[in-house]
Amino acid sequence: MKINRFYPLLCIAFATILASCNQNKEDKPAQLLSDAPSIEGSKEYIDSPFVTAGDRVYMVGHQNGSFPELGWHIKGEMGGIWNHPIKLMDGFDLKLKAGDDMLALNNAHTFRNYPFANKHYYSWEDKNIEIERHQFVPDGKEGVFIKLKINNLNDNEQTIDFTLDAHTDLLPTWLGERTGMYDGIDQARFDEENKFWVVKDSLNPWYVVVGTPLGPYQTSSGESNYKGNGLTVSSSYELVLPKGMTDIKIVMAGSMVSEEEAIATYKDIMDNWKSQLQSKQDRYAQLANQTKLTTSDPEMNEVFEWLKYNSDWLVRTVPGIGSGIGAGIPDYPWWFGVDSEYALQGYMAIGQKDVVYNTIALLDSVSNAVNGNGRIIHEMSTNGTVFNPGNINETPQFATLIWKIYQWNGDKDFLEKYFPTIEKGLNWLLEANDEDQNLFPDGFGMMEIHGLDSEMIDVAAYTQKAFTDASKIAAVLGRTGLQTSYAELAEELRLKINEEFWSEDFNSYADFIGTDEQALHLIDDAIVRADTLGKPWAVEELESTKEAILANPSEEPRPFVLHHNWVVNTPMEVGIADFDKAEKALKTAEKFVNPFGVFVTGIDRDESAGSDDGSFKGSKIFSYTGAVMTLPTGVQIIAENNYGNPDKALNYMKRMNRSFSYALPGSMYEVSPDYGMMVQAWNIYSYAVPIVHQFFGIKPDAANKKVIIRPQMPSSWEQADLENVAIGDNTISVYYDTSGGSLDINVEQTGDWAIEVQLQGIDADKLSISEGSSAGNSKNNMAVISSSENSIRIQQSDEK
């Protein structure tokens, strides 16, 4: 993987993106991206997906420049150009021709990704011509800007033909038929005056406009080779190429409202792409500067920086419906409850606050409209149709999300707004889903395995955490009765989970509590699965468990360890596992790991488990069977940190790092290393939460204008900085250094909040602290340093 971070201010650099190539020093676009980060893709994955991201429009194709039919959610339709809740195009083909010699720009030899743009490279060796295709999506615009840069390396000019074949496919999003959205036949006309194509869906006011400022000598429209009701509209142009660079600008813009709106967007992008690119570049520079990580590990710094960019790629705004983070691209571009409940904790920690508030507002309003009982939805398409009204775990996780965000913003009105949903949801959780009234709700949690819908460990753990956090919210809002009852339920649940879900035989929390009949059915299914995947050890273990159940039957529900699903680690993730049980369970979890992270289902582990070699080969029909995923690995990282194991936590994080840029440069797939969604929202949870809250130990308390900092650094991070962490109206930076053999910490803030630095196992009498600070020792062997100064310096020394 070739990585390039800094570029000279030369015309040949990517600073030339979407600009004419000349030596004019006043040409701002020619210098625009001279220091933009970028990563070159692997030749092995040139025939795999990329995304050009935007909040209104995004484009998905292959890194070689082609646009194959992709995806399974709408089979073969998840690629191309989308302007949710409609699709605009299946893609496009660009062709160059000189006599009988033709070059189709669908076989790039190199792909380079930027935080907010992409670049494909082609060579026409017979003609001594090099070509680049650049593209970006302007913020808030319903279109994509593409620039073709043709470099004639000959001393003489050359005349060639250039053809643009645009494959339109105006169709509704997934579940569109439920809101009366039906796909008509595309109809096209060429606007001679404006030199662009206008294509309309025959049944709807859906439009796409495609063109260049050039005047074609020939145009045509006809049947598309892609599936569906689309067209291929073609324009051919004669180009005289002087020595050097020739640029061709292309815009593809759409609307689901009117032709006038689509044309206006087309013209806006064509006229203002330079300022729009500048604006987007400036915004991404701000994203990079927020919660900026610098350690002695350059790879970790880069992964964290790009995950912040990835997070922005997933913002999905649909007027009339709402704005929020999609779960993943290409097959999950719409909104999910649980994906957001994990991811938004990370988004808040990296300072992307607006999308946090927008997503929460969207989930809350739609959940109340559809369910009305506090239940949080699972999945909603971009036309507003809810597919799944909510899995059980999503309702308690909403309560925890709201409390986590409140710690960052300190906004009591925020709690007031969402507490009614939380209160209703917790009532629904136990009144409608706990038939035996043992406080363990019944139903599906994170594991979508058929039949695995009894009393699930993750549902129990997240329910316990929800009552803990709801008690704190009730206290802030003066609801003392609820505060007490919620706290009592939380404590009762903590004790019951540690007693009733624990399996000493397996040194693990159980996958679920259920009846013998449920367990035997699940075992039979699991044996078929394990046998099909060639896992004899799992078959043997399952057969042994089955024999034990039959030999010792029970009429009462009891805990079962069958699948070794990752969710058995959630009691450690939320920090409620007894310490001795946590130690054993974390050790057991190490068996179900490969070089990229944690298996979703432990019985799927392969021969790479516990080794440093391995990969995942997905099935031809989309399936998560056998998968290692970033979320289970992130949960394991947080769990290890909760029980004082930052080095083990970092080991898991480095396993995830191996997936970074593995297939799509600058991104990390949902299924490690190269399967499923090429960009996934909850990846930021797996990094930002452990880095910000655990390694640097930042505990925000914005309501009281206070921040506690309790570092728990991996031993290999001798120098680590985290700068510009936004908390309320304050910004915190932490600089940590042990490279000189002793501890040196500097904390800076832009406000005058109370800062409390807690250092475990350090004697306050051995610290030198800056003026205006005070230090003392707590009862639990911890030095506590307090200050409200803008800068706090703490140094460890042998003498006071």
mmCIF file of N, CA and C in Angstrom, residues 122 174 360 413 465:
data_model
loop_
_atom_site.group_PDB
_atom_site.id
_atom_site.type_symbol
_atom_site.label_atom_id
_atom_site.label_comp_id
_atom_site.label_asym_id
_atom_site.label_seq_id
_atom_site.Cartn_x
_atom_site.Cartn_y
_atom_site.Cartn_z
ATOM 1 N N TYR A 122 -5.161 5.934 -15.904
ATOM 2 C CA TYR A 122 -5.183 5.075 -17.085
ATOM 3 C C TYR A 122 -4.003 5.436 -17.989
ATOM 4 N N TRP A 174 -35.142 1.088 -1.515
ATOM 5 C CA TRP A 174 -35.673 -0.137 -0.927
ATOM 6 C C TRP A 174 -36.979 0.163 -0.182
ATOM 7 N N ILE A 360 -30.191 11.195 16.485
ATOM 8 C CA ILE A 360 -31.015 10.892 17.661
ATOM 9 C C ILE A 360 -32.431 11.424 17.460
ATOM 10 N N ASP A 413 -31.953 20.317 28.839
ATOM 11 C CA ASP A 413 -33.082 20.269 27.904
ATOM 12 C C ASP A 413 -33.003 19.032 27.002
ATOM 13 N N LYS A 465 -27.439 -1.887 32.043
ATOM 14 C CA LYS A 465 -26.771 -0.591 31.837
ATOM 15 C C LYS A 465 -27.801 0.513 31.633
#
